[in-house]
Coordinates of C-alpha atoms and ligand atoms in Angstrom, one line a residue:
M1 CA -18.0 27.0 20.9
S2 CA -16.5 27.5 17.5
A3 CA -14.9 25.0 15.4
D4 CA -12.4 27.8 15.7
Q5 CA -12.1 28.2 19.2
T6 CA -12.0 24.4 20.1
K7 CA -8.9 23.5 16.8
P8 CA -6.3 20.9 18.3
S9 CA -3.6 23.0 20.1
G10 CA -0.6 24.4 18.7
R11 CA 1.6 21.9 20.7
S12 CA -0.3 19.2 19.6
S13 CA 0.5 19.7 16.1
V14 CA 4.7 18.1 15.9
D15 CA 5.6 16.0 13.3
P16 CA 4.4 12.2 12.8
F17 CA 7.1 9.1 13.2
V18 CA 7.5 8.4 9.7
V19 CA 8.5 4.6 10.7
M20 CA 5.1 4.2 11.9
D21 CA 4.0 5.1 8.7
V22 CA 6.2 2.6 6.3
M23 CA 5.7 -0.5 8.8
R24 CA 1.5 0.9 8.4
E25 CA 2.2 0.3 4.5
A26 CA 3.9 -2.7 5.1
N27 CA 1.2 -4.5 7.4
R28 CA -1.0 -3.5 3.8
L29 CA 1.0 -5.0 1.2
E30 CA 1.4 -8.2 3.1
A31 CA -2.2 -8.3 4.2
T32 CA -2.5 -8.3 0.4
G33 CA -0.7 -11.6 -0.3
R34 CA 2.8 -9.9 -0.8
S35 CA 6.1 -10.9 0.9
I36 CA 7.8 -8.4 3.0
M37 CA 11.1 -8.3 4.6
H38 CA 10.9 -5.9 7.6
L39 CA 14.2 -4.1 7.8
E40 CA 12.1 -0.6 9.4
V41 CA 11.3 -1.8 12.5
G42 CA 13.2 -0.6 15.5
Q43 CA 12.2 -3.7 17.9
P44 CA 13.7 -7.1 18.4
G45 CA 12.1 -10.1 16.8
A46 CA 12.7 -12.4 19.6
P47 CA 10.0 -13.2 21.6
T48 CA 10.4 -12.1 26.0
P49 CA 12.2 -14.4 27.7
E50 CA 10.4 -17.5 29.2
N51 CA 11.0 -17.1 32.4
V52 CA 10.4 -13.7 32.4
R53 CA 6.8 -14.9 31.0
A54 CA 6.0 -17.7 33.5
V55 CA 6.9 -15.0 36.5
A56 CA 4.4 -12.4 34.9
T57 CA 1.6 -15.8 34.3
E58 CA 1.8 -16.7 38.0
A59 CA 1.2 -12.6 38.7
L60 CA -1.4 -12.9 36.5
N61 CA -2.7 -15.2 38.3
A62 CA -2.4 -14.7 42.2
G63 CA -4.0 -10.9 41.2
P64 CA -4.6 -8.3 42.2
L65 CA -2.5 -6.0 40.0
A66 CA -2.8 -2.8 42.2
Y67 CA -1.1 0.1 41.9
T68 CA 2.1 0.2 42.8
D69 CA 4.2 3.6 44.3
A70 CA 4.6 6.4 41.6
L71 CA 8.1 5.6 41.0
G72 CA 7.9 2.0 41.0
L73 CA 7.7 -1.7 42.6
P74 CA 11.0 -1.3 46.0
S75 CA 12.1 -4.7 44.8
L76 CA 12.6 -3.4 41.2
R77 CA 14.3 0.0 42.1
A78 CA 16.9 -2.4 43.9
R79 CA 16.8 -4.2 41.3
I80 CA 17.9 -2.0 39.0
A81 CA 20.3 0.0 41.0
R82 CA 22.5 -3.4 41.8
Y83 CA 22.7 -3.4 37.7
Y84 CA 24.5 -0.6 37.9
A85 CA 27.1 -1.7 40.7
E86 CA 27.0 -5.4 38.7
H87 CA 27.4 -3.4 35.3
H88 CA 28.9 -0.6 35.4
S89 CA 30.9 -1.0 39.0
V90 CA 28.5 2.2 39.7
S91 CA 27.2 3.2 42.9
V92 CA 23.1 3.9 43.0
D93 CA 21.0 4.8 45.5
P94 CA 17.7 3.1 44.8
E95 CA 16.0 6.2 46.0
R96 CA 17.0 7.6 42.6
V97 CA 15.5 4.9 40.4
V98 CA 12.3 6.3 39.0
V99 CA 10.6 3.6 36.8
T100 CA 8.7 4.3 34.0
A101 CA 6.2 3.3 31.6
G102 CA 8.6 2.9 28.8
S103 CA 11.7 5.3 28.5
S104 CA 8.9 7.3 26.7
A105 CA 8.0 8.6 30.0
A106 CA 10.8 8.9 31.8
F107 CA 11.8 11.8 29.0
I108 CA 8.3 13.1 29.5
L109 CA 8.7 13.4 33.2
T110 CA 12.5 14.5 33.4
F111 CA 11.7 17.6 30.2
L112 CA 9.3 18.6 32.9
A113 CA 11.2 18.5 36.2
C114 CA 14.5 19.9 34.5
F115 CA 13.1 22.4 31.5
E116 CA 10.8 25.7 31.7
A117 CA 8.3 26.1 28.8
G118 CA 10.4 27.9 26.0
E119 CA 14.2 26.8 27.2
R120 CA 16.1 25.3 24.8
V121 CA 17.8 22.1 24.8
A122 CA 20.5 20.9 22.4
V123 CA 19.5 17.5 20.9
P124 CA 22.2 15.3 17.8
E125 CA 20.8 15.3 14.2
P126 CA 20.5 12.6 13.1
G127 CA 18.7 11.8 16.4
Y128 CA 15.4 9.5 17.8
P129 CA 12.8 11.9 16.8
A130 CA 10.5 11.7 19.4
Y131 CA 13.2 13.8 21.5
R132 CA 12.6 16.7 19.5
N133 CA 9.1 16.2 19.5
T134 CA 8.0 15.7 22.7
L135 CA 10.4 18.7 23.8
R136 CA 8.4 20.7 21.5
A137 CA 5.1 19.4 22.9
L138 CA 5.9 20.8 26.5
G139 CA 6.4 23.4 24.8
C140 CA 10.2 23.7 25.2
D141 CA 12.4 24.6 22.4
P142 CA 15.0 21.8 20.7
V143 CA 18.1 23.1 18.8
S144 CA 19.3 20.6 16.9
I145 CA 23.0 20.2 16.8
P146 CA 24.0 18.4 12.8
V147 CA 26.5 15.7 13.4
G148 CA 28.0 13.3 11.2
P149 CA 31.1 11.5 9.9
E150 CA 33.2 14.2 10.7
T151 CA 32.5 14.2 14.5
G152 CA 32.3 10.9 14.0
W153 CA 28.0 10.9 14.3
A154 CA 28.7 12.5 18.3
L155 CA 28.2 15.8 20.1
T156 CA 31.0 17.0 21.2
P157 CA 31.9 20.3 24.2
N158 CA 33.0 22.2 20.8
L159 CA 29.9 21.6 19.1
I160 CA 27.2 22.5 22.1
D161 CA 29.2 25.9 22.5
A162 CA 29.3 26.5 19.2
A163 CA 25.3 26.0 19.1
E164 CA 24.1 28.1 21.9
A165 CA 27.2 30.9 20.5
K166 CA 24.2 31.0 17.7
H167 CA 21.1 30.1 19.3
G168 CA 21.7 31.2 22.5
R169 CA 21.6 30.1 26.4
L170 CA 20.9 26.0 26.7
K171 CA 19.4 24.9 28.9
G172 CA 20.3 20.8 28.5
V173 CA 22.2 18.8 26.1
L174 CA 21.4 15.3 25.7
V175 CA 22.8 12.1 23.9
A176 CA 22.4 8.8 23.1
S177 CA 25.0 6.0 22.6
P178 CA 24.3 3.8 20.8
S179 CA 22.6 5.9 18.9
N180 CA 19.6 5.5 16.9
P181 CA 19.7 5.7 13.9
T182 CA 23.9 5.7 13.9
G183 CA 24.7 3.3 16.1
A184 CA 27.6 5.4 17.4
M185 CA 28.6 5.0 20.6
L186 CA 30.6 7.6 23.3
T187 CA 34.0 5.9 24.6
G188 CA 34.7 6.6 28.0
P189 CA 36.5 9.6 27.4
Q190 CA 34.1 11.3 25.3
M191 CA 31.2 11.0 27.8
A192 CA 33.4 11.9 30.6
A193 CA 33.9 15.4 29.0
L194 CA 30.6 15.9 27.7
V195 CA 29.2 15.1 31.5
R196 CA 31.9 17.6 32.9
H197 CA 31.1 20.1 30.5
N198 CA 28.1 20.3 30.7
E199 CA 28.1 20.6 34.9
A200 CA 30.6 23.4 34.5
A201 CA 28.0 25.4 32.1
D202 CA 25.0 24.6 35.0
R203 CA 23.0 22.8 32.1
W204 CA 21.2 19.3 32.9
F205 CA 22.4 16.5 30.8
L206 CA 20.4 13.9 29.8
S207 CA 21.8 10.4 28.5
D208 CA 19.6 7.9 26.4
E209 CA 20.9 4.2 27.3
I210 CA 18.4 2.7 25.3
Y211 CA 20.7 0.2 23.3
H212 CA 22.9 -0.6 26.1
R213 CA 24.4 -4.4 26.2
I214 CA 23.5 -4.3 22.3
T215 CA 27.3 -3.8 21.4
Y216 CA 29.7 -4.9 18.9
G217 CA 33.1 -4.6 20.5
Q218 CA 32.6 -1.2 22.2
P219 CA 32.0 -1.1 26.0
D220 CA 28.6 0.6 27.1
V221 CA 29.8 3.5 29.3
S222 CA 27.0 4.8 31.5
A223 CA 27.0 8.6 31.8
L224 CA 26.7 7.4 35.8
E225 CA 30.7 6.0 35.4
A226 CA 31.3 10.2 35.1
G227 CA 29.1 11.4 38.8
D228 CA 25.6 11.7 39.9
E229 CA 24.8 15.1 38.0
A230 CA 23.8 12.7 34.6
I231 CA 20.2 12.0 33.9
V232 CA 20.2 8.8 32.8
I233 CA 17.4 6.6 31.0
N234 CA 17.1 3.0 29.9
S235 CA 14.6 0.7 29.2
F236 CA 13.1 -2.7 29.0
S237 CA 12.4 -2.5 25.5
K238 CA 15.3 -3.3 23.1
Y239 CA 18.3 -5.6 25.3
Y240 CA 15.2 -6.6 27.6
C241 CA 12.8 -7.6 24.4
M242 CA 9.4 -6.2 26.6
T243 CA 8.7 -3.7 23.7
G244 CA 5.3 -3.7 24.5
W245 CA 5.6 -4.5 28.0
R246 CA 6.0 -0.6 28.1
L247 CA 8.4 -0.2 31.0
G248 CA 11.8 1.7 31.6
W249 CA 13.3 4.0 34.2
A250 CA 15.3 6.7 34.5
I251 CA 18.4 7.5 37.1
V252 CA 18.4 11.3 38.4
P253 CA 19.9 13.1 41.1
E254 CA 18.8 13.2 44.5
R255 CA 17.4 17.0 43.9
L256 CA 14.7 15.7 40.8
V257 CA 13.4 13.0 43.0
R258 CA 10.5 14.7 44.9
P259 CA 9.5 16.9 42.0
I260 CA 9.5 13.9 39.6
E261 CA 7.5 11.7 42.2
R262 CA 4.8 14.2 42.2
L263 CA 4.6 14.5 38.2
A264 CA 4.8 10.9 37.8
Q265 CA 1.6 10.4 41.1
N266 CA -0.5 13.1 38.8
L267 CA 0.6 11.7 35.1
F268 CA 0.6 8.4 35.2
I269 CA -0.1 7.1 39.3
S270 CA 2.2 4.1 38.6
P271 CA 4.2 2.4 36.4
P272 CA 2.5 -0.8 35.1
T273 CA 2.2 -3.0 37.5
L274 CA 2.9 -6.5 35.6
S275 CA 5.7 -5.5 33.6
Q276 CA 7.4 -4.3 37.1
I277 CA 7.3 -7.9 38.6
A278 CA 8.0 -9.3 35.4
A279 CA 11.4 -6.8 34.9
E280 CA 13.2 -7.9 37.9
Q281 CA 13.4 -11.5 36.3
A282 CA 14.8 -10.2 33.3
F283 CA 17.8 -9.4 35.1
D284 CA 19.0 -12.9 35.1
E285 CA 18.0 -13.9 31.8
T286 CA 21.5 -12.3 30.1
T287 CA 22.4 -16.0 28.9
C288 CA 19.5 -15.6 26.4
L289 CA 19.6 -11.9 25.6
D290 CA 22.9 -12.5 24.7
E291 CA 22.0 -14.7 22.2
N292 CA 19.8 -12.3 20.1
V293 CA 22.5 -9.9 20.6
A294 CA 24.8 -12.3 18.8
V295 CA 22.1 -12.7 16.2
Y296 CA 22.2 -9.0 15.2
A297 CA 26.2 -9.0 14.9
E298 CA 25.4 -12.1 12.4
N299 CA 23.1 -9.9 11.0
R300 CA 25.5 -7.0 10.9
R301 CA 28.3 -8.7 9.7
L302 CA 26.2 -10.1 6.6
L303 CA 24.7 -6.6 6.2
L304 CA 27.8 -4.7 6.1
E305 CA 29.0 -7.6 3.8
E306 CA 26.5 -7.9 1.3
L307 CA 24.8 -4.4 1.0
P308 CA 27.7 -3.1 -0.8
K309 CA 27.7 -5.7 -3.6
A310 CA 23.8 -3.8 -4.2
G311 CA 26.3 -0.5 -3.8
I312 CA 24.8 0.6 -0.8
T313 CA 28.5 1.3 0.8
S314 CA 28.4 3.6 3.1
F315 CA 27.1 3.7 6.7
A316 CA 27.3 4.9 9.8
P317 CA 29.2 3.2 13.0
A318 CA 26.3 0.7 14.1
D319 CA 29.5 0.0 17.1
G320 CA 25.8 -0.7 19.0
A321 CA 22.0 -0.6 18.3
F322 CA 20.7 -2.9 15.6
Y323 CA 20.2 0.0 12.9
L324 CA 22.7 0.9 9.7
Y325 CA 22.3 4.1 8.9
A326 CA 22.9 4.0 5.3
D327 CA 24.0 7.2 3.4
V328 CA 22.1 6.8 -0.7
S329 CA 23.0 10.3 -1.9
H330 CA 24.9 8.2 -4.8
L331 CA 21.1 6.8 -5.8
T332 CA 18.6 9.7 -4.8
D333 CA 17.7 12.8 -3.1
D334 CA 14.4 12.1 -2.0
S335 CA 15.3 9.1 0.3
S336 CA 11.2 8.9 1.3
A337 CA 10.4 8.2 -2.6
F338 CA 13.8 5.4 -2.4
C339 CA 11.9 3.8 0.5
A340 CA 8.2 3.8 -0.9
A341 CA 9.5 2.5 -4.0
M342 CA 12.1 -0.1 -2.5
L343 CA 8.7 -1.6 -0.5
E344 CA 6.4 -1.3 -3.4
E345 CA 8.8 -2.7 -6.1
A346 CA 11.3 -5.0 -4.2
G347 CA 9.4 -5.6 -1.2
V348 CA 12.0 -4.4 1.6
A349 CA 10.9 -2.0 4.4
A350 CA 12.9 0.7 5.3
T351 CA 12.8 4.0 7.1
P352 CA 13.6 7.3 5.4
G353 CA 16.1 9.4 7.2
A354 CA 14.4 11.9 7.5
D355 CA 12.6 10.7 9.9
F356 CA 15.9 11.4 12.1
D357 CA 17.0 14.1 10.2
P358 CA 14.9 16.5 8.6
T359 CA 18.1 18.5 6.8
H360 CA 20.2 15.5 5.3
G361 CA 18.1 12.9 6.3
H362 CA 16.6 12.7 2.5
Q363 CA 20.0 11.5 1.8
Y364 CA 20.0 8.3 4.1
V365 CA 18.1 5.3 4.9
R366 CA 18.3 3.5 8.3
F367 CA 18.0 -0.4 8.3
S368 CA 17.2 -2.1 11.4
F369 CA 19.1 -5.7 11.7
A370 CA 16.4 -6.2 14.3
G371 CA 14.9 -9.2 12.6
K372 CA 15.7 -12.6 11.4
T373 CA 19.0 -13.4 9.7
E374 CA 17.1 -15.3 7.1
D375 CA 15.5 -12.2 6.3
M376 CA 18.4 -10.1 5.9
G377 CA 20.0 -12.8 3.6
E378 CA 16.6 -12.8 1.3
A379 CA 16.8 -8.7 1.5
V380 CA 20.0 -8.2 0.3
R381 CA 19.2 -10.5 -2.4
R382 CA 16.2 -8.6 -3.2
L383 CA 17.8 -5.2 -3.1
K384 CA 20.8 -6.8 -5.5
T385 CA 18.3 -7.4 -8.1
W386 CA 16.4 -4.6 -7.6
L387 CA 19.3 -2.1 -8.0
G388 CA 20.7 -3.9 -10.8
S389 CA 23.7 -4.9 -9.2
Ligands
PLP1 C1 16.8 6.2 20.9 C2 15.3 5.4 21.2 N1 15.1 6.3 22.7 C3 14.1 5.7 23.4 C4 13.0 4.9 23.0 C5 11.9 4.3 23.3 O1 11.6 3.3 23.9 P1 10.7 2.7 24.9 O2 9.1 4.2 25.1 O3 10.2 1.7 24.7 O4 11.7 2.5 26.3 C6 13.5 4.6 21.5 C7 12.6 3.6 20.6 O5 13.2 3.4 19.3 C8 14.7 4.5 21.0 O6 15.1 4.4 19.7

């Protein structure tokens, strides 16, 4: 077979995840002895709660860690369903809970179960880049809808209608609240309006709720509060500090359960067993996990107070998650070069906006404040010197 015939497929030619490249460069500099403040990584600095690790250790020693049901351990599915009753006053049948290898696998499974190749799915821009890249890899057609300060950084029914008029029939809409990178959150009425609007248009509505419980005053509304038709995706990665355990979940309408089960059986066999056993404990660790959120809140306060003194003054709302999406258009028209120089010259790593928004992201930088408060203070000190303010 010639190299021409065995070239990589077109659908594998998705964009790289730039934050990973920034991380690699930051780590390389650190390995040479440089001190680097990590405001690029979108993961908690705090360890997985001790009791969760203890449950995992016990299970590891007891072994064997066999496959579980493709949809997950029944006890974990029931515990996740109970979380919706406790936190959102919503009744969810455990049969509708799908446990997955991180929310990333939940996106693959739900996209495959909902969309044919070639169908259009709307995603907000700026937004988490893997939405469009995963959709593309699966042969779907992501349609980016720009959101910004004028719309409160949120998708609205009007914006969806306008996108459909411009691009043609949309088969699905995906939102994230709180959003990565902006931290913007949908209110109850905004969420309900989106659920109703998409239901009326016979469109799948997917709500990424992976930053739930990391909020700074505004309630984290679940799309399930507006009915059973929404597809909700969540994860143990962020609030629960379990990124590397690779565990997430989806709540899906009943008619999707069996199709997703068939896909999950074939694509993944089962989610990671050890992580599933440990994750059940995570729901009982809210006291220590809320202490992490208090640290993020303090980091957020510090950055919002101090970054303007360094000359970075304009931010998306940051009502939830642990990111500040900053407008740096008065400082650069190329935030990738700006971030590269900031890393090299000031030793502060942050992510250029182009990762999240190919159209306007060159004027934005995302700062993650999931790390230590003292690192935030040091980062700001360095930026003040670097920017000469
Ligand atoms: C908005 C959003 N959704 C989904 C994910 C994927 O997370 P995981 O696969 O670890 O659950 C991330 C990770 O950063 C994210 O920011």
